[in-house]
Amino acid sequence: MTAATHSPLFPQVPAVPDSADAVLEGLDPEQREVATALRGPVCVLAGAGTGKTRAITHRIAYGVRSGILQPASVLAVTFTNRAAGEMRGRLRQLGAQGVQARTFHSAALRQLQYFWPKAVGGSLPRLVDRKIQLVADAAAGLGTRLDRGELRDVTGEIEWCKVTQTIPADYPYAAAKAGREAPRDPTEIAHLYAAYEDLKRDRAVIDFEDVLLLTVAVLQDRQDIAEQVRAQYQHFVVDEYQDVSPLQQRLLDLWLGDRDDLCVVGDASQTIYSFTGATPDHLLDFRARHPGATVVKLVRDYRSTPQVVRLANGLLAQAHGRAADHRLELVSQRPSGPEPGYTEYTDEPAEAEGAARRIRELIDAGVPAAEIAVLFRTNSQSETYEQALADAGVPYQLRGAERFFDRPEVRKAGLALRGAARFGGNDSRLDDVVDLPSQVRAVLSGEGGWTIQPPAGSGAVRERWESLTALVNLAQDLAAARPGATLGDFVAELDERAAAQHAPTVQGVTLASLHAAKGLEWDAVFLVGVAEGMLPITYARTDEQIEEERRLLYVGVTRARERLHVSWSLSRSPGGRHSRRPSRFLDGLRPGTTPTVGRSAGSVGGVERGIRGVDATAVPRRAQRTPARCRVCGRTLTDAGEMKLMRCEDCPSDMDEGLYERLREWRAVQAANSGQPDFCVFTDRTLMAIAENRPDSPAELSRIPGVLSRKLRSYGAEVLAICAGQELDDEIAVD
């Protein structure tokens, strides 16, 4: 998937290719080899950014258009609804309608729902969306008390057991053999797992993993049903094959039967989900299982500049283990770009402020906010960067937050658009508008309260406006790509995207964990917190776990198209002991470090049938900060919000409520005048800190966290005047 500015939501493509040969136009030699290898087992080893989705969709389309493959007989399987939706869209553009592109779970659920009455009788038990409450109830039934973290971890262990086909009694042995860090005594988890399964049976419900387990059971026990499925699907394509679990592989084997028309695509160097049961062994053992397989290696990187690719290759050159032995040496196909940057900070707030400042500069230089991402190892790191971006006036979006199509305003807008599409001829709002974008704007203005100008407020009000604006932009993209598209076409597109959870792009810097960033890309990427204890994470102890952490950093690096910045901090909080050091993975790659002896070169591109460090300008360290202490009780502060207030959250506040309200009223005027949300002027916590400290000079105001030099120049005079109780007039200068 690529961001909207480089690959629009509705790409401008030529008309549907007029022949099978035309489908092959524009493919490089290796991609063409993938597209034309239509019989027997095929293994595509595809490095990051090498166009694997392009290769396999053109392969399916070429097979369909040439008459070798029947559309209804092809099942393409991937791991996310979004990826499946994108694949279906590309196949439509290539004239290969009718091909099934689904996730493993979606394909299995479809089959299970169809065959359940025949195989078992009655209707399929209800599928629960989230199992964590069931786990909590099972624990309560055993008299076991789990806190929130333990509940999440135990749920994760149960999921791992099911995808690795481990029964409750075998958990202690299986967990020890796999080197898993059990959140409780393994025997206790085994009892919890058994109680969870009993509770599901009592309530007549199934979970996400049961969908695969039950489909496997039906296909194993009922030969007639297995043959019916195999008669339907005769050709299989599996994307992200390095992430297949043993249970998914078992289902795939049952789908195949004794046939071998299978194409798998993957990259062992991007295996980052082993904690869920994923393993690259199926990918690496493919040729052993299928001796006659065609193996194609894609190494031409069309995503990243040579400088980014050099760093990515350098990371893997120091890797060890089986996946490293099969790594691919990428070759950039893009023009030269800037060298990756490396910055060391004294503490995490300083690192967040530094990243926010650089992002602000990029946006001011014309880089769209949606083309920038901040990637971190754990979700707990997000809050500091949210605060820093808000202080810098930078809009952002959290990847992994509430799903776009589940938002109330989006659901309401969908209903209004559907009604207008059905009865638009009787809708007076549409009398004077004929083009699709104008129709969508008219409907959303009337039903959803959407306005051309963003609201002055922030929070929920701004988020609703952003959601509706994303729908307006989507309509503009559809109209540009498909002239003559109707409101009905737009509603159909929304329905398809909702089913695939393929949300339109919301303008804002993306904040995401490295795991959540897999499959995405941006012009500029900030990899933050790249320090020992965080990357690799503290609990990664075995060689296999350390190597997966390295691959996680590799995935982060290869998300960047042009600009990449890597940073770390020496301590968690201001004034803390400088006990951290940069990640070992950067040794020999960043300036001033000793190169590590490299391994032999990785695999080059091609078909098989029957490094040097990255240089960058060193950035001087920031001056060391003094510890941030609570001005009430004197305790050292570590929380970003508490540091902004300069007091503990539960210490008494001496805030001037009247001053705080005057500052909020002033901020609303400033935000309205500049067309920004309120938090881009000052956040609520910054205003609280000002109202508590009541500064009377620029120096005192500048010492309040969140009052950056730019904001001091822009707003300092007015804020000090308000603090002094003055009425603002024309003599107060505004920069």
XYZ file of C-alpha atoms in Angstrom:
735
model
C 0.000 0.000 0.000
C 1.246 3.466 -0.776
C 0.118 6.797 0.547
C -2.352 8.863 -1.399
C -0.027 11.514 -2.732
C 2.069 8.988 -4.633
C -0.555 6.402 -5.437
C -4.019 7.958 -5.327
C -6.880 6.149 -3.712
C -8.195 5.710 -7.249
C -5.024 5.527 -9.381
C -5.095 7.104 -12.800
C -4.662 3.981 -14.924
C -5.140 3.326 -18.618
C -8.217 1.527 -19.782
C -8.430 -2.159 -18.969
C -5.642 -3.909 -20.937
C -7.017 -5.052 -24.274
C -5.204 -8.403 -24.267
C -3.364 -10.858 -22.058
C -0.008 -9.662 -23.415
C -0.929 -6.085 -22.569
C -1.236 -7.148 -18.909
C 2.505 -7.883 -18.924
C 3.523 -4.430 -20.142
C 5.543 -2.424 -17.651
C 6.730 -5.399 -15.601
C 10.444 -5.850 -14.990
C 12.031 -9.189 -16.047
C 11.593 -10.866 -12.666
C 8.017 -9.631 -12.228
C 7.229 -10.868 -15.736
C 8.643 -14.264 -14.786
C 6.253 -14.374 -11.830
C 3.319 -13.371 -14.039
C 3.940 -16.043 -16.646
C 4.743 -18.978 -14.310
C 1.177 -20.237 -14.094
C 1.592 -23.959 -13.607
C 2.982 -25.905 -10.696
C 4.464 -24.560 -7.462
C 5.973 -21.068 -7.540
C 7.827 -19.329 -4.716
C 8.368 -15.575 -4.966
C 10.983 -14.183 -2.574
C 10.167 -10.476 -2.633
C 12.132 -7.824 -0.767
C 10.546 -4.693 0.671
C 9.354 -2.266 -2.015
C 9.999 -4.627 -4.921
C 6.438 -4.651 -6.301
C 5.262 -8.052 -5.090
C 1.577 -7.085 -5.134
C 1.987 -5.815 -8.675
C 3.661 -9.059 -9.693
C 1.052 -11.417 -8.237
C -1.994 -9.413 -9.352
C -0.620 -9.254 -12.902
C 0.064 -12.985 -12.641
C -3.567 -13.710 -11.783
C -4.840 -11.263 -14.418
C -2.572 -12.703 -17.105
C -3.753 -16.211 -16.271
C -7.406 -15.165 -16.430
C -7.079 -13.035 -19.571
C -5.135 -15.764 -21.398
C -7.756 -18.381 -20.506
C -5.368 -20.532 -18.492
C -7.130 -19.745 -15.199
C -10.863 -19.540 -14.594
C -11.609 -16.528 -12.322
C -13.914 -18.446 -9.977
C -11.291 -21.163 -9.501
C -8.642 -18.808 -8.098
C -8.353 -18.052 -4.379
C -5.859 -15.342 -3.405
C -5.180 -15.229 0.318
C -3.540 -12.476 2.325
C -3.450 -11.376 5.964
C -5.478 -8.163 6.224
C -8.840 -7.066 4.876
C -7.195 -3.933 3.528
C -4.631 -5.917 1.513
C -7.380 -8.177 0.175
C -9.448 -5.149 -0.827
C -6.490 -3.573 -2.589
C -5.847 -6.819 -4.458
C -9.475 -7.011 -5.619
C -9.282 -3.412 -6.814
C -6.141 -4.037 -8.828
C -7.607 -7.173 -10.379
C -10.694 -5.216 -11.476
C -8.462 -2.633 -13.146
C -6.703 -5.445 -15.010
C -9.947 -6.998 -16.225
C -9.865 -10.035 -13.885
C -13.192 -9.750 -12.102
C -14.544 -12.755 -10.261
C -11.330 -13.777 -8.510
C -11.726 -14.346 -4.773
C -9.195 -12.305 -2.740
C -9.684 -12.840 0.995
C -7.930 -13.285 4.304
C -7.475 -16.812 5.660
C -10.191 -16.145 8.237
C -12.615 -14.614 5.768
C -12.256 -17.494 3.314
C -12.591 -20.075 6.095
C -15.632 -18.356 7.643
C -17.368 -18.236 4.275
C -16.835 -21.983 3.806
C -17.775 -22.795 7.400
C -21.059 -20.874 7.182
C -21.957 -22.652 3.944
C -21.085 -26.205 5.011
C -22.000 -26.116 8.718
C -25.656 -27.180 8.257
C -24.496 -30.120 6.145
C -21.518 -31.119 8.285
C -22.899 -30.500 11.782
C -26.516 -29.377 11.524
C -28.227 -26.210 12.659
C -26.664 -22.772 12.374
C -23.066 -21.830 13.055
C -22.460 -20.667 16.664
C -22.133 -16.942 17.204
C -18.668 -15.508 16.526
C -17.338 -13.257 19.302
C -15.307 -10.248 18.171
C -13.160 -9.988 21.303
C -12.257 -12.898 23.531
C -10.773 -10.924 26.421
C -14.064 -10.725 28.355
C -14.533 -14.471 28.002
C -11.021 -15.015 29.362
C -11.859 -12.733 32.306
C -15.043 -14.694 33.001
C -13.170 -17.995 32.788
C -10.555 -16.701 35.250
C -13.274 -15.521 37.626
C -14.861 -18.954 37.490
C -11.580 -20.454 38.694
C -11.194 -17.822 41.396
C -8.176 -16.339 39.604
C -7.703 -12.587 39.621
C -5.985 -11.075 36.571
C -5.079 -7.418 36.190
C -5.498 -5.734 32.817
C -1.992 -6.538 31.632
C -2.177 -10.181 32.727
C -5.569 -10.533 31.076
C -4.167 -9.302 27.777
C -1.099 -11.549 28.045
C -3.068 -14.675 28.967
C -5.402 -14.009 26.041
C -2.352 -13.796 23.798
C -1.106 -17.156 25.094
C -4.473 -18.777 24.356
C -4.372 -17.396 20.808
C -0.837 -18.731 20.368
C -1.935 -22.164 21.575
C -4.761 -22.308 19.085
C -2.788 -21.244 15.994
C -0.015 -23.698 16.908
C -2.643 -26.404 17.579
C -1.592 -26.838 21.211
C -4.191 -28.317 23.574
C -4.448 -27.061 27.184
C -2.718 -30.088 28.731
C 0.317 -29.616 26.445
C 0.779 -25.895 27.069
C 3.513 -26.060 29.774
C 5.735 -28.270 27.619
C 5.007 -26.398 24.358
C 5.651 -22.987 25.949
C 8.980 -24.149 27.407
C 10.045 -25.655 24.086
C 9.168 -22.431 22.227
C 10.972 -20.273 24.819
C 7.850 -18.264 25.612
C 7.761 -15.968 28.627
C 4.552 -17.119 30.304
C 2.721 -14.280 32.143
C 1.663 -16.728 34.916
C 2.653 -20.221 35.988
C 2.305 -22.376 32.828
C 0.127 -24.918 34.642
C -2.208 -22.136 35.739
C -2.453 -20.839 32.167
C -3.267 -24.365 30.991
C -6.174 -24.457 33.473
C -7.339 -21.005 32.326
C -7.181 -22.132 28.704
C -9.270 -25.243 29.474
C -11.806 -23.173 31.430
C -12.033 -20.710 28.536
C -12.815 -23.515 26.087
C -15.460 -24.933 28.446
C -17.075 -21.522 28.835
C -17.297 -21.065 25.061
C -19.061 -24.376 24.736
C -21.477 -23.488 27.527
C -22.333 -20.188 25.843
C -22.436 -21.670 22.328
C -19.936 -19.202 20.875
C -16.741 -19.497 18.865
C -13.727 -17.200 18.581
C -11.548 -16.002 15.723
C -9.158 -18.974 15.852
C -12.053 -21.455 16.039
C -13.043 -20.402 12.536
C -9.818 -21.942 11.206
C -9.857 -24.919 13.582
C -13.442 -25.845 12.730
C -12.876 -25.455 8.995
C -9.864 -27.746 9.266
C -11.945 -30.259 11.238
C -14.759 -30.241 8.671
C -12.380 -30.688 5.733
C -10.515 -33.481 7.531
C -13.614 -35.387 8.615
C -15.812 -34.939 5.561
C -14.096 -36.067 2.383
C -17.159 -35.127 0.316
C -17.006 -31.501 1.535
C -13.245 -31.354 0.990
C -13.703 -32.532 -2.593
C -16.418 -29.934 -3.165
C -14.083 -27.154 -1.990
C -11.229 -28.479 -4.134
C -13.515 -28.618 -7.151
C -14.304 -24.922 -6.605
C -10.750 -23.683 -6.016
C -7.975 -25.101 -8.157
C -5.330 -22.376 -8.044
C -4.025 -20.647 -4.908
C -1.937 -17.538 -4.284
C -0.729 -16.763 -0.736
C 0.754 -13.358 0.071
C 2.963 -12.619 3.135
C 3.730 -16.334 3.342
C 6.411 -15.743 5.966
C 3.600 -14.964 8.431
C 1.695 -18.231 7.994
C 1.002 -20.129 11.232
C 0.971 -23.943 11.493
C -2.837 -23.857 11.622
C -3.082 -21.728 8.478
C -0.630 -24.019 6.702
C -2.764 -27.018 7.678
C -5.835 -25.338 6.192
C -3.924 -24.507 3.010
C -2.807 -28.135 2.684
C -6.422 -29.286 2.984
C -7.523 -26.801 0.332
C -4.812 -28.053 -2.006
C -5.235 -31.780 -1.517
C -2.750 -33.585 -3.763
C -2.413 -30.680 -6.203
C 0.475 -28.235 -6.482
C -0.895 -25.192 -8.339
C 0.262 -22.852 -5.602
C 2.092 -19.526 -5.695
C 3.485 -18.175 -2.411
C 5.040 -14.758 -1.868
C 7.091 -13.616 1.098
C 10.283 -12.306 2.640
C 11.848 -14.102 5.612
C 13.541 -10.827 6.590
C 10.117 -9.351 7.356
C 9.042 -12.055 9.795
C 7.974 -9.979 12.823
C 4.920 -11.792 14.174
C 6.405 -14.981 15.630
C 4.740 -14.155 18.967
C 1.416 -14.930 17.277
C 2.638 -18.296 15.965
C 3.845 -17.067 12.554
C 6.949 -18.789 11.218
C 9.053 -18.339 8.052
C 9.804 -22.071 7.989
C 7.020 -22.776 5.499
C 8.523 -20.202 3.125
C 12.099 -21.375 3.617
C 11.130 -25.053 3.285
C 8.964 -24.511 0.212
C 11.478 -25.913 -2.250
C 12.130 -28.926 -0.044
C 8.410 -29.669 -0.005
C 8.058 -28.883 -3.725
C 11.338 -29.932 -5.436
C 10.096 -28.868 -8.841
C 9.151 -25.360 -7.738
C 10.082 -22.242 -9.682
C 11.746 -19.711 -7.361
C 11.780 -16.040 -8.395
C 13.662 -13.383 -6.402
C 12.526 -9.760 -6.566
C 15.258 -7.361 -5.396
C 14.663 -4.205 -7.461
C 13.475 -1.707 -4.848
C 11.120 0.882 -6.357
C 10.192 2.437 -3.013
C 13.304 3.756 -1.300
C 16.325 5.841 -2.256
C 19.789 4.222 -2.474
C 20.683 5.788 0.880
C 17.732 4.159 2.676
C 18.315 0.856 0.896
C 21.999 0.891 1.910
C 21.042 1.154 5.556
C 18.444 -1.619 5.195
C 20.977 -3.913 3.544
C 23.520 -3.025 6.228
C 21.137 -4.088 8.982
C 20.598 -7.500 7.440
C 24.297 -7.931 6.624
C 24.909 -8.263 10.374
C 22.008 -10.651 10.980
C 22.321 -14.282 11.983
C 20.086 -17.306 11.787
C 18.166 -19.124 9.112
C 16.180 -16.139 7.872
C 19.425 -14.161 7.498
C 20.907 -16.926 5.372
C 18.106 -16.327 2.863
C 18.076 -12.551 2.941
C 17.706 -10.508 -0.235
C 20.144 -7.748 -1.197
C 17.942 -4.868 -2.377
C 18.942 -2.676 -5.304
C 17.338 0.763 -5.347
C 15.763 1.920 -8.602
C 15.207 5.484 -7.379
C 17.327 8.629 -7.723
C 19.740 9.511 -4.952
C 18.309 11.197 -1.850
C 19.466 12.554 1.501
C 21.470 10.375 3.869
C 19.616 8.995 6.895
C 20.053 11.216 9.934
C 21.004 10.132 13.451
C 20.394 12.158 16.599
C 21.085 11.454 20.252
C 19.017 13.260 22.891
C 19.394 13.541 26.643
C 15.852 12.333 27.423
C 12.593 11.190 25.835
C 10.749 14.548 25.996
C 13.727 16.180 24.271
C 13.646 13.455 21.608
C 9.922 14.008 21.030
C 10.363 17.783 20.817
C 13.236 17.324 18.367
C 11.172 15.053 16.122
C 8.202 17.445 16.265
C 10.439 20.384 15.343
C 11.886 18.557 12.313
C 8.410 17.461 11.233
C 7.170 21.038 11.479
C 10.053 22.090 9.218
C 9.216 19.391 6.668
C 5.567 20.428 6.562
C 6.542 24.083 6.205
C 8.789 23.020 3.311
C 5.833 21.422 1.517
C 5.860 17.777 2.616
C 2.224 16.726 3.284
C 1.587 15.696 6.879
C 0.063 12.421 5.641
C 3.429 11.573 4.074
C 5.251 11.619 7.433
C 5.305 8.935 10.116
C 6.739 8.529 13.606
C 7.369 4.855 14.344
C 8.142 3.387 17.762
C 8.581 -0.036 19.346
C 5.709 0.038 21.858
C 2.380 1.846 21.924
C 3.232 3.294 25.346
C 5.726 5.615 23.621
C 2.937 7.335 21.709
C 1.764 9.807 24.348
C 5.003 11.801 24.499
C 4.950 12.282 20.727
C 1.264 13.174 20.671
C 1.988 15.959 23.150
C 5.069 17.182 21.281
C 3.259 17.293 17.933
C 0.313 19.102 19.489
C 2.674 21.657 21.017
C 4.276 22.158 17.602
C 0.889 22.650 15.938
C 1.198 19.476 13.865
C -1.951 17.421 13.141
C -1.556 13.688 13.692
C -3.456 10.426 13.551
C -2.959 7.276 15.591
C -2.842 4.081 13.583
C -4.758 1.391 15.416
C -7.309 3.788 16.958
C -11.065 3.451 16.314
C -11.700 2.071 12.863
C -12.765 4.736 10.384
C -15.987 3.120 9.213
C -17.059 2.426 12.809
C -17.105 6.124 13.725
C -20.651 7.422 14.378
C -20.304 10.387 12.027
C -19.101 8.122 9.199
C -21.990 5.690 9.691
C -24.472 8.591 9.724
C -22.887 10.082 6.593
C -23.113 6.708 4.850
C -26.834 6.488 5.535
C -27.393 10.030 4.262
C -25.390 9.384 1.082
C -27.223 6.116 0.460
C -30.577 7.860 0.818
C -29.509 10.649 -1.529
C -28.270 8.129 -4.092
C -31.616 6.351 -4.005
C -33.952 9.366 -3.931
C -31.647 12.150 -5.112
C -34.077 13.287 -7.782
C -36.394 14.494 -5.033
C -33.692 16.127 -2.926
C -33.667 19.905 -3.339
C -30.069 20.087 -2.111
C -28.953 18.330 -5.288
C -30.937 20.460 -7.737
C -28.079 22.756 -8.701
C -25.137 20.346 -8.397
C -24.231 17.812 -11.016
C -20.705 16.602 -10.324
C -20.035 13.938 -7.701
C -17.854 15.977 -5.296
C -20.450 18.771 -5.156
C -23.207 16.247 -4.473
C -21.251 14.694 -1.609
C -20.462 18.120 -0.144
C -24.130 19.096 -0.363
C -25.335 15.943 1.405
C -22.711 16.112 4.148
C -23.328 19.815 4.700
C -27.026 19.189 5.227
C -26.983 15.945 7.224
C -23.565 15.895 8.856
C -23.013 19.592 9.416
C -19.803 19.547 7.381
C -18.293 22.930 6.488
C -15.587 23.939 4.041
C -13.610 25.654 6.796
C -12.384 23.537 9.721
C -13.988 24.214 13.111
C -12.210 26.378 15.647
C -12.504 23.673 18.306
C -10.344 20.619 18.805
C -10.916 17.120 20.102
C -14.110 15.367 19.039
C -15.387 18.317 16.988
C -12.231 18.449 14.919
C -12.108 14.654 14.553
C -15.673 14.574 13.172
C -14.787 17.276 10.666
C -11.649 15.374 9.601
C -13.697 12.196 9.053
C -16.246 13.935 6.838
C -13.517 15.805 4.965
C -11.870 12.464 4.205
C -15.147 11.381 2.544
C -15.258 14.598 0.502
C -11.666 14.044 -0.653
C -12.489 10.454 -1.509
C -15.319 11.655 -3.757
C -12.927 14.036 -5.516
C -10.453 11.195 -6.125
C -13.185 8.927 -7.475
C -14.486 11.635 -9.823
C -10.970 12.307 -11.139
C -10.309 8.619 -11.760
C -13.750 7.728 -13.110
C -15.383 10.649 -14.915
C -19.125 10.273 -14.828
C -19.157 8.370 -11.534
C -22.490 8.748 -9.770
C -23.492 9.078 -6.149
C -24.533 5.431 -6.337
C -21.021 4.490 -7.485
C -19.590 6.398 -4.545
C -21.862 4.608 -2.062
C -20.863 1.255 -3.583
C -17.197 2.212 -3.181
C -17.808 3.123 0.476
C -19.534 -0.215 1.093
C -16.630 -2.117 -0.398
C -14.094 -0.118 1.559
C -16.054 -0.611 4.778
C -16.110 -4.375 4.232
C -12.330 -4.309 3.698
C -11.692 -1.634 6.376
C -9.907 0.329 3.636
C -10.248 3.801 5.108
C -9.545 6.963 3.105
C -6.495 8.961 4.042
C -6.878 11.446 6.896
C -4.428 14.322 6.674
C -2.044 14.140 9.595
C 1.302 12.715 10.669
C 0.948 8.994 11.393
C 1.945 7.719 14.833
C 2.300 3.935 14.806
C 4.142 1.018 16.303
C 6.604 -0.777 14.061
C 4.309 -3.800 13.970
C 1.349 -1.660 12.854
C 3.471 0.005 10.149
C 4.034 -3.234 8.238
C 2.745 -2.875 4.672
C 2.717 0.937 4.728
C 5.141 3.577 3.444
C 5.758 7.321 3.713
C 8.022 9.970 2.204
C 9.595 10.710 5.595
C 9.940 8.326 8.520
C 11.161 9.080 12.045
C 12.334 5.952 13.873
C 12.383 6.949 17.528
C 13.560 5.256 20.709
C 16.169 3.157 18.880
C 18.066 2.330 22.066
C 19.084 -0.791 23.952
C 16.204 -2.013 26.075
C 13.667 -0.712 23.586
C 15.038 -2.043 20.287
C 15.883 -4.794 20.984
C 13.227 -4.816 23.675
C 14.336 -5.815 27.175
C 12.553 -9.161 27.196
C 14.167 -10.298 23.915
C 16.828 -12.639 25.286
C 17.311 -15.574 22.950
C 19.192 -15.308 19.671
C 15.941 -15.867 17.770
C 14.190 -13.074 19.679
C 17.075 -10.660 19.124
C 17.065 -11.373 15.404
C 13.334 -10.729 15.199
C 13.933 -7.339 16.826
C 16.520 -6.611 14.132
C 13.992 -7.536 11.470
C 11.503 -5.204 13.133
C 13.954 -2.315 12.731
C 14.526 -3.408 9.121
C 10.778 -3.173 8.491
C 10.812 0.337 9.977
C 13.720 1.481 7.803
C 12.116 0.139 4.621
C 8.919 2.139 5.237
C 10.777 5.325 4.169
C 10.805 6.467 0.560
C 13.134 9.478 0.748
C 13.855 10.762 4.243
C 14.771 8.682 7.255
C 15.726 9.914 10.693
C 16.838 7.626 13.520
C 16.989 8.855 17.118
C 17.412 7.672 20.702
C 17.625 9.202 24.157
C 20.075 8.576 26.987
C 17.468 8.629 29.761
C 13.709 8.389 30.142
C 13.101 11.666 31.924
C 14.887 15.027 32.210
C 17.777 14.833 34.649
C 17.711 11.047 34.712
C 20.864 8.946 34.718
C 22.310 8.561 31.226
C 22.233 4.775 31.314
C 20.947 4.089 27.829
C 23.016 3.478 24.734
C 22.079 3.418 21.063
C 20.808 0.111 19.724
C 23.459 -2.469 18.929
C 21.781 -2.799 15.526
C 23.226 0.585 14.540
C 26.836 -0.394 15.268
C 28.906 0.113 12.154
C 26.055 1.862 10.375
C 25.878 5.236 12.075
C 28.766 7.714 12.036
C 31.556 7.216 14.538
C 30.920 3.535 15.249
C 33.084 0.559 14.453
C 31.865 -1.426 11.466
C 30.794 -4.959 12.233
C 32.301 -7.678 10.095
C 29.715 -8.257 7.389
C 28.302 -11.534 6.220
C 28.487 -12.772 2.676
C 26.360 -10.912 0.182
C 22.631 -11.618 0.146
C 20.703 -13.240 -2.655
C 20.528 -11.371 -5.923
C 17.454 -11.159 -8.078
C 16.597 -13.731 -10.695
C 14.899 -17.032 -11.327
C 15.819 -20.485 -10.074
C 14.217 -23.537 -11.687
C 13.682 -27.746 -10.863
C 28.301 -3.512 3.557
C 29.186 -0.506 4.062
C 27.802 1.850 6.804
C 25.604 4.843 6.146
C 27.241 8.215 6.565
C 25.371 11.199 7.944
C 26.144 14.556 9.438
C 26.526 14.193 13.173
C 24.095 16.315 15.163
C 25.376 17.917 18.368
C 23.748 16.850 21.581
C 21.343 19.105 23.398
C 22.499 20.636 26.625
C 21.810 18.388 29.610
C 18.577 19.177 31.435
C 18.148 19.419 35.168
C 15.633 17.048 36.791
C 11.991 18.098 36.572
C 10.605 18.162 40.120
C 7.112 18.735 41.484
C 6.915 22.306 42.763
C 4.525 21.141 45.522
C 6.084 17.976 46.965
C 9.501 17.956 45.303
C 9.185 14.477 43.742
C 11.088 13.905 40.474
C 8.584 13.962 37.597
C 8.691 11.451 34.747
C 5.210 11.686 33.202
C 5.064 14.099 30.242
C 1.772 15.636 31.409
C 3.032 16.141 34.956
C 6.249 17.714 33.678
C 4.199 20.201 31.712
C 2.334 21.225 34.893
C 5.519 20.985 37.001
C 3.575 19.113 39.682
C 2.237 15.646 40.410
C -1.204 14.952 39.009
C -2.639 14.435 42.515
C -0.841 17.350 44.186
C -3.076 20.354 44.935
C -3.371 22.960 42.199
C -3.223 26.696 42.805
C -4.480 27.500 39.303
C -6.191 30.852 38.778
C -9.500 29.613 37.328
C -10.413 33.041 35.992
C -7.057 33.384 34.237
C -7.430 29.905 32.783
C -10.839 30.751 31.298
C -9.530 34.052 29.848
C -6.642 32.138 28.254
C -9.067 29.602 26.764
C -11.233 32.378 25.300
C -8.152 34.071 23.839
C -6.955 30.739 22.391
C -10.308 30.141 20.678
C -10.024 33.514 18.917
C -6.442 32.809 17.843
C -7.389 29.355 16.505
C -10.362 30.743 14.585
C -8.246 33.498 13.033
C -5.568 31.057 11.898
C -7.930 28.254 10.841
C -6.247 25.808 13.213
C -7.622 23.588 15.967
C -7.230 24.958 19.495
C -4.420 22.607 20.505
C -2.204 23.999 17.740
C -2.118 27.295 19.650
C -1.592 25.833 23.119
C -2.813 22.569 24.644
C -5.098 22.583 27.682
C -2.237 21.431 29.904
C -0.023 24.270 28.727
C -2.763 26.784 29.527
C -3.197 25.152 32.937
C 0.538 25.447 33.564
C 0.450 29.134 32.574
C -2.543 29.781 34.845
C -0.778 28.054 37.720
C 2.592 29.777 37.280
C 1.261 33.229 36.227
C 4.526 34.270 34.510
C 5.327 37.984 34.384
C 8.248 37.983 31.950
C 9.196 36.309 28.665
C 11.916 34.363 30.504
C 9.429 32.901 32.986
C 6.945 32.096 30.228
C 9.614 30.334 28.158
C 10.395 28.006 31.057
C 6.895 26.486 30.895
C 6.996 23.227 28.888
C 5.022 23.606 25.680
C 5.936 27.270 25.172
C 8.419 26.834 22.354
C 10.413 29.734 20.950
C 8.110 30.027 17.937
C 5.047 30.240 20.164
C 6.804 32.672 22.484
C 7.390 34.987 19.507
C 3.855 34.580 18.194
C 1.821 34.677 21.393
C 4.131 35.667 24.242
C 3.180 39.357 24.443
C -0.555 38.653 24.513
C -0.268 35.795 27.022
C 1.814 37.957 29.407
C -0.681 40.792 29.025
C -3.558 38.450 29.931
C -1.592 37.133 32.921
C -1.057 40.745 34.047
C -4.798 41.372 33.871
C -4.560 43.793 30.938
C -7.213 44.205 28.288
C -5.791 43.356 24.869
C -5.683 46.225 22.402
C -4.050 47.097 19.116
C -0.826 48.076 20.853
C -0.125 44.460 21.799
C 2.113 43.232 18.994
C 1.416 39.902 17.382
C 4.271 38.406 15.390
